[in-house]
Amino acid sequence: MMSRHPGVGRDPATLKKKEITGAVCMFKKILIANRGEIACRVAATARRLGIRTVAVYSQADAQSQHVAMCDESVLIGPAPAKESYLRIDRIIAAARDTGTEAIHPGYGFLSENEEFAAACETNGMVFIGPPASAIRAMGSKSAAKALMEQANVPLVPGYHGERQEADFLREQADAIGYPVLLKASAGGGGKGMRIVERSEDFAAALASCQREAINSFGDDRVLVEKYLQRPRHIEIQVFADTQGNCVYLFERDCSVQRRHQKVLEEAPAPGMTEERRQAMGEAAVNAARAVDYVGAGTVEFIANQDGSFYFMEMNTRLQVEHPVTELITGTDLVEWQLRVAAGEPLPMQQQDLRIDGHAIEARIYAENPEKGFLPSTGSLLHLRLPDAVAFAHGEVRIDAAVRQGDAITPHYDPMIAKLIVHGDDRAQALARMRQSLQAMEIVGPATNVAFLERLITTPAFTDAELDTGLIERHHALLFPPTEPVPVETVALWLAKLAMPDTTSHDPWDSPQGWRLNGNYHRQLRFDCDDQAFEVVLDYRRDGWRMAYQSQETILTRIAIDQTSVSLSIEGRRISGRVVRVDDRFHVFWQGQHRILSWSDPMAHAGEHESEGGRLTAPMPGKIVQLMVAEGASVEKGTPLLIMEAMKMEHTISAPAKGKVEALNYAVGDQVAEGAQLLSFTPEAS
Ligand code: ADP
């Protein structure tokens, strides 16, 4: 579902020229040692350059998009990554068997594994990434810092040496001054990080950091840093070739984080001055040169509000957020990676690189922001990404690898898609981001879509008052109390509930639907966000009168086409989408996704009615099938008849063991609410 290939439409002349040269010396076939959106992303560029692709996949991914997008595919093991995407031997074997010249590792999995990079080399394949030695040099945060110190790259005040005795580290922390931050040297993904506010708390925090470090990385070494107040995370994209060229493709601001993990990324960084950009860019290039870097890399800095910045770490691979850089520079960084790995010089030099406009990326996750961003899993029962909506000029890009029906499994990262927008300036990019988020419809796992919309409209974010604590500080705004369900949402739900799925014209006039007895009055209840709501519906000559939250509204004229619902409410036309999954109705209206639960009262019909021997219709409907004969003796729960109401079939079952004395209606008969359907005598117990 790569909607748009980066670079296309931005600088076609350069791309064409490079494609021609590429056809001569570029790889003929590459293997992509990854899955999900990044595997699709790499495959898209390879295809554009005329390179054949080989996918590897786990058993869980046999039907996945990345397999479908590649020319060949090889099964490498069961679902757990340890047994598939992290199996160096199997991936190398797959590459050998398919005659692959080079391997792209994507991000995550084996992308920063020096053993894997070395194995590629040993087996005569090109690792599309830096040399194993550069991965090793940057692999340990402490060792990397020592190297950076020599290269004159600014460091956060702290201790990153070999000594690890608790007392010694505490002395270091005391000297740095609190608060300090403890980090696992081998760390990543925020694991092991502990903020220590006071000297008295140091020992306990150290023990806890070490425990998490050994569990996550098998290495309990730590480093101590000054903990900066309200810092920003600003990183520099660098690129180096084998001819000794190294450039920076400017910065990305990734300050908006939750649990030390990025949520929104943008380029350029708001408030960045030319001088500082150059200073940071040059520091990043120095960092890369210090380890003889080749390929795409990211040097991460932590910056104070006053602009002073310090090296944090270098990621020796393509980053998740690389598209924002592509959109502001008009480049395709995967193409750059392929060219550099094939031995070509960098496509552009520093003086050729320019920033055009502003780009923002949002990571769409299957997670529950209200429950501490806990990952969520499940099938994507309904999926509409803004891709499907016609946006002009490719200013909206979706990098995804999911289709409706695919599942988000607990085996892999719960990212559903990346939404990347570009605009002439930040305000325009933000407007596009909002529009795109509102166009997104996902039913299945919980997602962060609504949270992201609140986040990008929070004044602190729109005013670019960025720092890594933004989400926590604005918690109250970002997690407001749930709002009442809008009348429009309720109306759309009722229309879906009442009407058949594929009505074409004017179902209000049809004898179907609810208009069974001419005079119709009904009271319905639904739940939304753990609150119960009531709505009363009356059929009148002028339409349907809906009473909801002490407000009366007239609904008229509707059209339903599968999931789209349009209706007129007090003469105002509204449209939305309603997706039904069992008792839950997902109503999308104006960017809002509300889930209305409605328990079908018919499903429980008869349950409380056995005493009087009467089985009545709890709502108007039509008899569609009789399943027993008069005089039949039945067990409790035996289906007796099926009636249809609200375009759904409902089975009326025997409330107890007993005898069917009489059937009062025939197939095809209309029955009113409360009508006695049959006479039933429960067996005396
Ligand atoms: P990891 O590799 O585990 O992701 P990083 O060193 O990249 O860890 O840091 C992750 C995030 O933690 C940063 O983006 C920043 O938000 C925060 N952070 C790291 N170092 C500091 C520091 N010295 N002071 C304040 N915040 C920090």
XYZ file of C-alpha atoms and ligand atoms in Angstrom:
712
model
C 0.000 0.000 0.000
C 2.900 2.347 -0.654
C 0.877 5.104 -2.160
C 3.681 7.193 -3.426
C 7.287 6.638 -4.023
C 9.438 9.283 -2.488
C 11.143 11.538 -4.903
C 8.603 10.951 -7.616
C 7.155 14.212 -8.804
C 9.679 16.270 -6.909
C 12.701 16.182 -9.123
C 11.901 13.906 -12.038
C 14.812 15.048 -14.183
C 17.485 13.932 -11.725
C 15.716 10.698 -10.948
C 15.444 9.729 -14.600
C 19.090 10.340 -15.247
C 20.050 8.245 -12.248
C 17.732 5.459 -13.231
C 19.550 5.119 -16.510
C 22.985 4.944 -14.921
C 21.516 2.668 -12.267
C 20.433 0.143 -14.840
C 24.035 -0.433 -15.804
C 25.895 -0.931 -12.543
C 23.169 -1.486 -9.975
C 22.323 -4.830 -8.337
C 20.052 -7.136 -10.304
C 18.498 -8.808 -7.281
C 18.329 -7.986 -3.600
C 16.883 -9.797 -0.611
C 14.908 -7.799 1.952
C 15.549 -9.218 5.408
C 12.528 -7.618 7.031
C 8.740 -7.459 7.001
C 5.931 -4.936 7.212
C 5.974 -1.428 5.857
C 9.754 -1.121 5.596
C 10.012 -4.284 3.484
C 7.338 -2.838 1.173
C 9.089 0.529 1.191
C 12.395 -1.015 0.072
C 10.657 -3.218 -2.508
C 8.949 -0.173 -4.055
C 12.227 1.612 -4.729
C 13.888 -1.582 -5.957
C 11.069 -2.097 -8.431
C 11.348 1.479 -9.654
C 15.042 0.902 -10.290
C 14.433 -2.387 -12.091
C 15.938 -4.528 -9.335
C 14.374 -7.915 -8.576
C 13.397 -8.512 -4.973
C 13.314 -11.528 -2.695
C 11.135 -11.470 0.411
C 11.708 -13.633 3.440
C 8.765 -14.394 5.667
C 7.665 -16.263 8.747
C 4.733 -18.653 8.813
C 2.588 -15.879 10.271
C 3.351 -13.669 7.268
C 2.671 -16.070 4.390
C -0.229 -13.931 3.139
C 1.340 -10.601 3.920
C 1.729 -7.599 1.696
C 5.522 -7.626 1.638
C 5.524 -11.159 0.243
C 3.016 -10.148 -2.409
C 5.123 -7.140 -3.396
C 8.359 -9.007 -4.001
C 9.250 -11.068 -7.052
C 10.250 -14.128 -5.043
C 9.802 -15.197 -1.460
C 11.339 -17.691 0.924
C 9.826 -19.078 4.119
C 12.367 -18.802 6.924
C 10.566 -20.194 9.958
C 7.764 -19.901 12.491
C 6.190 -16.669 13.707
C 8.511 -15.736 16.598
C 11.211 -13.395 15.268
C 13.893 -15.395 17.047
C 13.024 -18.357 14.854
C 12.636 -16.429 11.601
C 13.551 -12.770 11.046
C 16.470 -13.020 13.454
C 17.867 -16.270 11.995
C 21.059 -15.186 10.230
C 21.729 -18.700 8.893
C 18.315 -19.049 7.251
C 18.384 -15.598 5.724
C 21.847 -16.136 4.279
C 20.718 -19.533 2.928
C 17.663 -17.902 1.334
C 19.902 -15.304 -0.290
C 22.270 -17.965 -1.583
C 19.463 -20.147 -2.927
C 17.900 -17.269 -4.826
C 21.134 -15.893 -6.265
C 20.878 -12.595 -4.397
C 23.718 -10.091 -4.641
C 22.828 -7.830 -1.737
C 20.705 -7.794 1.425
C 18.728 -4.848 2.756
C 18.075 -5.254 6.492
C 15.434 -2.521 6.901
C 15.261 -1.284 10.504
C 14.950 -3.357 13.677
C 15.610 -7.117 13.489
C 19.153 -7.656 12.140
C 19.762 -4.126 10.863
C 22.265 -3.246 13.588
C 23.712 -6.693 14.046
C 27.407 -6.702 13.191
C 27.447 -10.487 13.000
C 24.837 -10.355 10.261
C 26.730 -7.674 8.348
C 29.870 -9.809 8.604
C 28.005 -12.982 7.538
C 26.815 -11.224 4.372
C 30.366 -10.293 3.558
C 31.732 -13.804 4.262
C 29.127 -15.224 1.913
C 29.994 -12.847 -0.885
C 26.898 -10.661 -0.557
C 26.700 -6.941 -0.055
C 25.162 -5.797 3.227
C 23.187 -2.666 2.364
C 24.370 -0.752 5.388
C 27.561 0.340 7.092
C 30.618 -1.870 7.586
C 30.407 -4.263 10.548
C 33.132 -2.258 12.266
C 30.982 0.912 12.280
C 28.009 -1.005 13.708
C 30.274 -2.352 16.441
C 31.734 1.041 17.228
C 28.276 2.576 17.697
C 26.702 -0.519 19.269
C 27.620 0.374 22.812
C 26.433 3.769 23.995
C 29.456 4.067 26.298
C 32.058 3.093 23.708
C 30.402 5.361 21.147
C 30.597 8.262 23.570
C 34.267 7.670 24.175
C 34.833 7.772 20.418
C 32.724 10.892 20.007
C 34.672 12.630 22.724
C 37.824 12.126 20.653
C 36.042 13.423 17.537
C 35.044 16.601 19.411
C 31.330 15.853 19.210
C 29.618 17.476 22.230
C 28.459 15.025 24.931
C 25.959 15.311 27.785
C 27.956 15.691 31.010
C 28.221 12.230 32.495
C 30.220 9.098 33.089
C 30.520 6.474 30.346
C 33.638 4.625 31.417
C 34.378 1.008 32.243
C 34.053 1.173 36.033
C 30.727 -0.172 37.225
C 30.933 -0.370 41.048
C 27.778 1.023 42.591
C 29.610 3.368 44.983
C 31.794 4.740 42.248
C 28.834 5.369 39.926
C 26.986 7.117 42.722
C 29.952 9.394 43.325
C 29.905 10.217 39.635
C 26.192 11.008 39.830
C 26.755 13.228 42.867
C 29.445 15.102 40.965
C 27.260 15.556 37.857
C 24.380 16.847 39.983
C 20.811 15.544 40.143
C 18.626 14.650 38.405
C 20.699 12.131 36.495
C 19.684 9.524 33.962
C 20.905 5.938 34.084
C 21.063 4.164 30.743
C 21.970 0.636 29.713
C 25.136 0.854 27.606
C 23.774 -1.754 25.241
C 20.370 -0.066 25.380
C 17.712 0.782 22.899
C 13.970 1.386 22.882
C 14.155 3.255 26.169
C 14.786 0.005 28.053
C 16.645 0.256 31.342
C 16.484 4.053 31.520
C 15.953 5.402 35.033
C 15.736 8.983 36.198
C 17.324 9.487 39.624
C 16.284 12.582 41.538
C 18.377 12.221 44.707
C 21.569 10.583 45.826
C 19.604 8.427 48.312
C 17.650 6.851 45.449
C 20.683 6.061 43.343
C 21.448 2.528 44.543
C 17.909 1.224 44.029
C 17.598 2.813 40.577
C 20.956 1.394 39.537
C 19.937 -2.129 40.572
C 16.686 -1.825 38.668
C 18.405 -0.446 35.546
C 20.946 -3.285 35.662
C 18.237 -5.909 36.034
C 16.350 -4.613 33.007
C 19.579 -4.271 31.035
C 20.663 -7.856 31.645
C 17.179 -9.132 30.798
C 16.864 -7.098 27.621
C 20.404 -7.046 26.292
C 22.330 -9.665 28.248
C 24.683 -6.909 29.380
C 24.292 -5.001 32.631
C 26.770 -2.183 32.023
C 25.336 1.283 32.500
C 26.263 4.907 31.984
C 25.263 7.985 33.933
C 24.181 11.256 32.336
C 22.954 14.622 33.430
C 19.180 14.522 33.024
C 18.220 17.530 30.947
C 15.056 19.459 31.757
C 12.574 19.848 28.929
C 14.997 18.728 26.243
C 14.295 18.226 22.578
C 15.275 15.202 20.563
C 16.855 16.414 17.351
C 18.557 13.996 15.024
C 20.593 14.458 11.883
C 20.341 12.241 8.828
C 23.788 11.537 7.463
C 24.905 9.693 4.366
C 28.380 8.549 3.393
C 29.720 6.706 0.365
C 32.755 4.517 -0.205
C 34.577 7.363 -1.924
C 34.900 9.393 1.232
C 31.957 11.750 0.713
C 29.740 12.382 3.688
C 26.774 14.749 3.813
C 23.982 15.618 6.222
C 20.368 15.799 5.042
C 19.370 18.193 7.803
C 17.491 17.467 10.972
C 14.351 15.798 12.251
C 12.664 16.844 15.453
C 11.409 13.746 17.272
C 10.676 15.351 20.618
C 7.088 14.205 20.867
C 7.479 10.882 22.609
C 5.650 8.558 24.914
C 7.662 6.285 27.183
C 10.840 7.548 25.446
C 9.508 6.354 22.105
C 8.743 8.578 19.150
C 5.172 9.382 18.190
C 5.488 12.378 15.849
C 8.527 13.350 13.815
C 9.013 16.418 11.715
C 11.507 18.165 9.507
C 12.871 20.760 9.643
C 12.965 21.289 13.419
C 10.856 24.308 14.392
C 12.982 27.250 15.487
C 16.218 25.898 14.029
C 18.625 28.604 12.905
C 20.925 28.206 9.921
C 24.033 28.425 12.125
C 22.857 25.751 14.501
C 21.713 23.524 11.666
C 25.165 23.728 10.187
C 26.837 23.144 13.547
C 24.706 20.074 14.241
C 25.108 18.807 10.687
C 28.855 19.105 10.869
C 28.989 17.458 14.285
C 26.980 14.565 12.848
C 29.262 14.248 9.846
C 32.243 14.222 12.237
C 30.584 11.466 14.220
C 30.076 9.399 11.058
C 33.602 10.001 9.831
C 35.005 8.953 13.198
C 33.760 5.407 12.567
C 34.446 5.331 8.792
C 30.758 5.276 8.156
C 29.167 4.199 4.860
C 25.482 4.425 3.936
C 22.503 5.926 5.773
C 22.874 6.760 9.439
C 21.271 8.954 12.045
C 23.088 10.861 14.730
C 20.746 11.568 17.623
C 21.231 14.652 19.744
C 19.511 15.870 22.814
C 19.105 19.635 22.776
C 18.405 22.171 25.472
C 15.774 24.849 24.906
C 18.636 27.332 24.506
C 19.880 25.338 21.519
C 22.939 23.707 23.066
C 23.051 20.095 21.914
C 24.768 16.873 22.870
C 25.409 13.539 21.157
C 23.172 10.712 22.380
C 23.794 7.871 19.976
C 24.114 6.936 16.344
C 21.680 4.571 14.669
C 23.499 2.730 11.949
C 20.543 2.072 9.662
C 17.575 3.703 7.973
C 15.195 5.161 10.562
C 11.444 4.655 10.767
C 11.039 8.412 10.305
C 13.241 8.752 7.205
C 10.266 9.787 5.000
C 10.067 13.299 6.492
C 13.611 13.875 5.305
C 12.718 12.507 1.876
C 9.753 14.833 1.573
C 11.699 17.996 2.414
C 14.766 17.120 0.333
C 13.080 15.422 -2.635
C 15.279 12.371 -2.260
C 14.687 8.644 -2.084
C 16.981 7.475 0.684
C 16.518 3.806 -0.158
C 17.755 4.589 -3.650
C 20.750 6.325 -2.100
C 21.390 3.257 0.030
C 21.296 0.974 -3.004
C 23.590 3.220 -5.036
C 26.116 3.604 -2.242
C 26.075 -0.140 -1.538
C 26.682 -0.763 -5.252
C 29.773 1.438 -5.002
C 28.376 4.582 -6.620
C 29.141 8.026 -5.224
C 26.454 9.934 -3.305
C 23.827 11.290 -5.718
C 24.153 14.803 -4.240
C 26.788 16.870 -2.512
C 26.194 19.095 0.506
C 25.815 22.290 -1.500
C 23.090 20.676 -3.699
C 20.863 19.810 -0.756
C 17.976 22.146 0.079
C 15.009 22.132 2.415
C 11.645 22.434 0.698
C 8.654 23.068 2.949
C 7.785 21.087 6.036
C 6.986 17.415 6.643
C 5.432 15.593 9.586
C 5.081 11.892 10.242
C 2.650 10.222 12.615
C 2.993 6.598 13.573
C -0.363 4.886 13.539
C -0.195 2.179 16.170
C -2.503 -0.608 17.237
C -2.471 0.474 20.846
C -4.668 1.865 23.541
C -3.584 5.382 24.564
C -6.187 5.424 27.362
C -4.586 2.325 28.850
C -1.026 3.563 28.983
C -0.453 2.945 25.250
C -0.749 -0.778 25.716
C -0.374 -2.568 22.368
C -3.558 -3.978 20.919
C -3.935 -6.861 18.480
C -6.551 -8.313 16.182
C -7.785 -8.388 12.627
C -8.272 -5.179 10.698
C -11.956 -5.801 10.002
C -12.396 -2.489 8.246
C -9.556 -0.318 7.016
C -9.627 2.942 5.129
C -6.454 4.932 4.934
C -6.480 8.464 3.546
C -4.777 7.046 0.497
C -8.212 6.121 -0.733
C -9.299 9.732 -0.523
C -8.173 11.830 -3.457
C -5.459 14.150 -2.238
C -3.810 16.484 -4.687
C -0.118 16.496 -5.569
C 1.017 13.641 -3.374
C 1.412 15.768 -0.291
C 0.091 12.889 1.763
C 2.025 9.671 1.874
C 1.099 6.416 3.553
C 3.770 3.829 4.202
C 1.972 0.697 5.236
C 1.890 -2.995 4.642
C -1.575 -3.842 5.780
C -4.792 -4.512 3.973
C -8.285 -4.959 5.294
C -8.482 -8.439 6.783
C -4.812 -8.573 7.825
C -4.097 -9.101 11.487
C -1.922 -7.216 13.930
C -0.332 -10.066 15.854
C 1.539 -10.055 19.142
C 4.623 -11.379 17.331
C 5.719 -8.096 15.792
C 5.651 -4.362 16.212
C 2.062 -3.080 16.409
C 2.582 -0.244 13.935
C -0.261 -0.214 11.405
C 0.995 2.537 9.125
C 2.994 5.709 8.897
C 1.181 8.813 7.773
C 3.513 11.412 6.323
C 2.380 14.799 5.098
C 4.169 17.657 3.412
C 3.220 21.315 3.165
C 4.729 24.627 2.149
C 5.039 25.372 5.845
C 4.341 23.716 9.174
C 0.787 25.056 9.439
C -0.144 23.622 6.068
C 1.459 20.290 6.861
C -0.469 20.198 10.140
C -3.750 20.945 8.390
C -3.105 18.071 5.992
C -2.172 15.805 8.854
C -5.442 16.553 10.580
C -7.484 16.046 7.432
C -5.745 12.721 6.820
C -6.217 11.487 10.362
C -9.901 12.312 10.108
C -10.166 10.287 6.929
C -8.695 7.234 8.580
C -11.056 4.427 9.565
C -9.819 1.399 11.422
C -12.029 -1.244 12.996
C -10.442 -4.106 14.866
C -7.614 -3.384 17.258
C -7.663 -0.187 19.300
C -5.592 2.563 17.651
C -4.006 5.882 18.510
C -5.704 7.777 15.633
C -8.007 9.897 17.818
C -5.175 10.520 20.265
C -2.929 11.715 17.433
C -5.572 14.143 16.271
C -5.854 15.592 19.756
C -2.073 15.709 19.968
C -1.548 17.652 16.741
C -4.260 20.137 17.693
C -2.943 20.755 21.202
C -1.805 24.396 21.400
C 1.648 23.405 22.673
C 2.195 21.341 19.554
C 0.643 23.758 17.066
C 2.772 26.518 18.611
C 5.821 24.222 18.327
C 6.623 24.367 22.031
C 8.311 21.024 21.722
C 10.105 18.931 24.280
C 10.149 15.288 25.265
C 7.686 15.854 28.125
C 4.937 17.369 25.970
C 2.563 14.408 26.168
C 2.884 14.009 29.922
C 2.585 17.704 30.618
C -0.585 18.037 28.560
C -2.136 14.848 29.787
C -5.405 16.485 30.811
C -5.923 18.014 27.363
C -4.868 14.869 25.559
C -7.108 12.613 27.587
C -10.305 14.608 27.994
C -13.417 13.061 29.546
C -15.431 11.273 26.877
C -17.927 13.449 25.130
C -21.601 12.580 24.750
C -22.426 10.750 21.561
C -23.455 13.367 18.959
C -26.990 13.229 17.627
C -25.596 12.715 14.117
C -23.732 9.607 15.234
C -26.879 8.220 16.793
C -28.896 8.979 13.666
C -26.354 7.223 11.443
C -26.401 4.220 13.726
C -30.203 4.057 13.715
C -30.258 4.274 9.951
C -27.846 1.365 9.684
C -29.766 -0.634 12.233
C -33.051 -0.078 10.493
C -32.172 -0.399 6.883
C -31.028 -3.185 4.652
C -27.449 -2.942 3.496
C -27.970 -2.367 -0.175
C -30.953 -0.122 -0.541
C -30.590 2.067 -3.536
C -33.323 4.668 -3.545
C -35.627 5.873 -0.934
C -36.071 3.255 1.721
C -38.197 5.526 3.869
C -40.997 4.762 1.476
C -40.316 1.082 1.307
C -42.547 -1.380 3.127
C -39.377 -2.950 4.519
C -37.304 -1.736 7.379
C -39.111 -0.490 10.414
C -42.185 0.786 8.785
C -44.107 -2.326 9.517
C -47.213 -1.192 11.255
C -47.594 2.329 9.992
C -47.436 3.540 13.515
C -44.134 2.721 14.950
C -42.783 3.631 18.304
C -39.671 2.225 19.729
C -37.307 2.757 22.572
C -33.705 1.698 22.098
C -30.727 1.641 24.347
C -27.082 1.525 23.513
C -23.787 1.743 25.352
C -20.880 3.917 24.394
C -17.687 4.390 26.405
C -19.248 2.533 29.340
C -22.240 4.840 29.484
C -25.810 3.877 28.664
C -27.891 6.052 26.344
C -31.532 5.939 25.387
C -33.220 6.990 22.203
C -36.902 6.986 21.297
C -37.986 6.718 17.718
C -41.430 7.480 16.311
C -42.552 7.121 12.778
C -44.520 10.141 11.605
C -45.791 11.279 8.262
C -42.956 13.809 7.978
C -40.219 11.333 8.760
C -38.767 9.776 11.832
C -38.817 11.647 15.059
C -35.858 10.863 17.185
C -35.780 11.881 20.827
C -32.293 11.743 22.230
C -30.816 13.616 25.186
C -33.944 15.755 25.594
C -33.714 16.879 22.004
C -36.148 16.030 19.230
C -34.913 15.702 15.681
C -36.552 14.797 12.414
C -34.689 12.372 10.199
C -35.606 11.904 6.568
C -34.349 10.376 3.339
C -31.483 8.064 3.665
C -29.262 6.131 1.356
C -27.170 3.220 2.441
C -24.492 1.600 0.396
C -22.700 -1.128 2.311
C -21.016 0.925 4.997
C -21.822 4.456 3.795
C -24.866 6.085 5.264
C -26.342 9.427 4.253
C -29.371 11.008 5.761
C -31.058 14.273 6.264
C -31.378 15.509 9.797
C -33.608 18.546 10.275
C -33.083 19.213 6.589
C -29.290 19.080 6.886
C -27.589 16.324 4.939
C -24.954 14.300 6.743
C -22.873 11.331 5.669
C -20.861 8.859 7.621
C -19.887 5.278 7.733
C -21.172 2.526 9.954
C -19.390 -0.783 10.280
C -21.133 -3.489 12.207
C -19.196 -6.161 14.060
C -21.601 -8.365 16.031
C -23.266 -6.147 18.618
C -20.874 -3.273 18.050
C -21.508 -0.519 15.559
C -18.488 1.551 14.618
C -19.776 4.936 13.519
C -17.386 7.268 11.713
C -18.599 10.814 11.366
C -16.488 13.913 10.850
C -13.314 12.257 12.009
C -14.933 10.802 15.102
C -14.996 7.087 15.668
C -17.585 6.039 18.239
C -18.427 2.480 19.099
C -22.088 1.953 19.944
C -22.936 -1.352 21.523
C -26.424 -2.538 21.085
C -27.619 -5.813 22.423
C -30.296 -7.237 20.240
C -33.296 -7.671 22.542
C -34.522 -10.445 20.252
C -31.460 -12.467 21.058
C -32.844 -12.946 24.539
C -36.480 -13.249 23.579
C -38.362 -15.829 25.524
C -35.832 -16.014 28.296
C -38.101 -14.510 30.906
C -41.404 -15.509 29.501
C -41.902 -19.128 30.298
C -44.310 -18.736 33.204
C -47.349 -17.591 31.367
C -46.799 -20.048 28.546
C -46.785 -17.123 26.107
C -43.992 -16.364 23.720
C -44.368 -12.873 22.373
C -42.598 -10.774 19.753
C -40.551 -8.109 21.515
C -40.503 -5.995 18.345
C -42.432 -5.889 15.118
C -41.289 -8.280 12.409
C -42.120 -11.032 10.001
C -42.213 -14.792 10.503
C -39.696 -16.377 8.152
C -39.559 -19.973 9.339
C -41.407 -22.354 11.659
C -39.089 -24.999 13.013
C -41.474 -27.196 14.986
C -44.968 -28.549 14.484
C -47.916 -27.989 16.804
C -47.917 -30.553 19.564
C -44.157 -31.052 19.504
C -42.338 -31.805 22.746
C -39.083 -29.880 22.933
C -36.029 -29.466 25.122
C -35.050 -26.154 26.619
C -33.289 -24.060 23.968
C -34.787 -25.850 20.951
C -35.260 -23.313 18.124
C -38.998 -22.876 17.543
C -39.321 -20.215 14.903
C -37.336 -17.535 13.139
C -38.600 -14.040 12.732
C -37.067 -11.140 10.916
C -36.966 -7.651 12.267
C -34.654 -4.769 11.531
C -33.435 -6.800 8.581
C -31.929 -9.387 10.830
C -33.108 -12.832 11.649
C -33.871 -13.751 15.213
C -34.474 -17.213 16.523
C -37.106 -17.748 19.173
C -36.160 -20.748 21.284
C -37.974 -22.829 23.853
C -37.574 -21.161 27.258
C -37.803 -24.539 29.005
C -38.484 -28.177 28.361
C -42.124 -28.402 27.323
C -44.780 -28.701 24.654
C -45.718 -26.406 21.767
C -49.499 -26.219 22.020
C -50.282 -23.885 19.138
C -48.505 -21.850 16.478
C -50.332 -18.578 15.977
C -48.717 -17.364 12.758
C -47.674 -18.750 9.409
C -44.520 -18.059 7.411
C -44.766 -14.621 5.824
C -47.077 -13.146 8.462
C -46.271 -9.743 9.868
C -46.425 -9.582 13.616
C -46.756 -6.575 15.856
C -44.708 -5.907 18.928
C -46.155 -7.915 21.808
C -48.000 -10.353 19.579
C -48.228 -13.847 21.040
C -46.301 -16.042 18.654
C -47.224 -19.440 20.059
C -48.658 -21.196 23.082
C -46.195 -23.176 25.051
C -46.604 -25.329 28.140
C -43.489 -25.874 30.182
C -43.217 -29.367 31.645
C -43.950 -29.376 35.345
C -40.702 -29.983 37.144
P 17.233 4.447 23.467
O 18.412 4.045 22.629
O 16.926 3.449 24.546
O 16.032 4.842 22.666
P 18.234 7.157 23.801
O 19.560 7.366 24.393
O 18.111 7.260 22.323
O 17.690 5.722 24.290
O 17.184 8.106 24.478
C 15.812 8.012 24.230
C 15.070 9.238 24.707
O 15.289 9.443 26.120
C 15.519 10.537 24.088
O 14.905 10.763 22.854
C 15.101 11.538 25.150
O 13.722 11.755 25.083
C 15.373 10.821 26.445
N 16.727 11.136 26.960
C 17.867 10.501 26.669
N 18.915 11.042 27.304
C 18.439 12.062 28.049
C 19.033 13.020 28.966
N 20.318 13.017 29.234
N 18.222 13.915 29.542
C 16.883 13.920 29.298
N 16.279 13.049 28.466
C 17.031 12.121 27.844
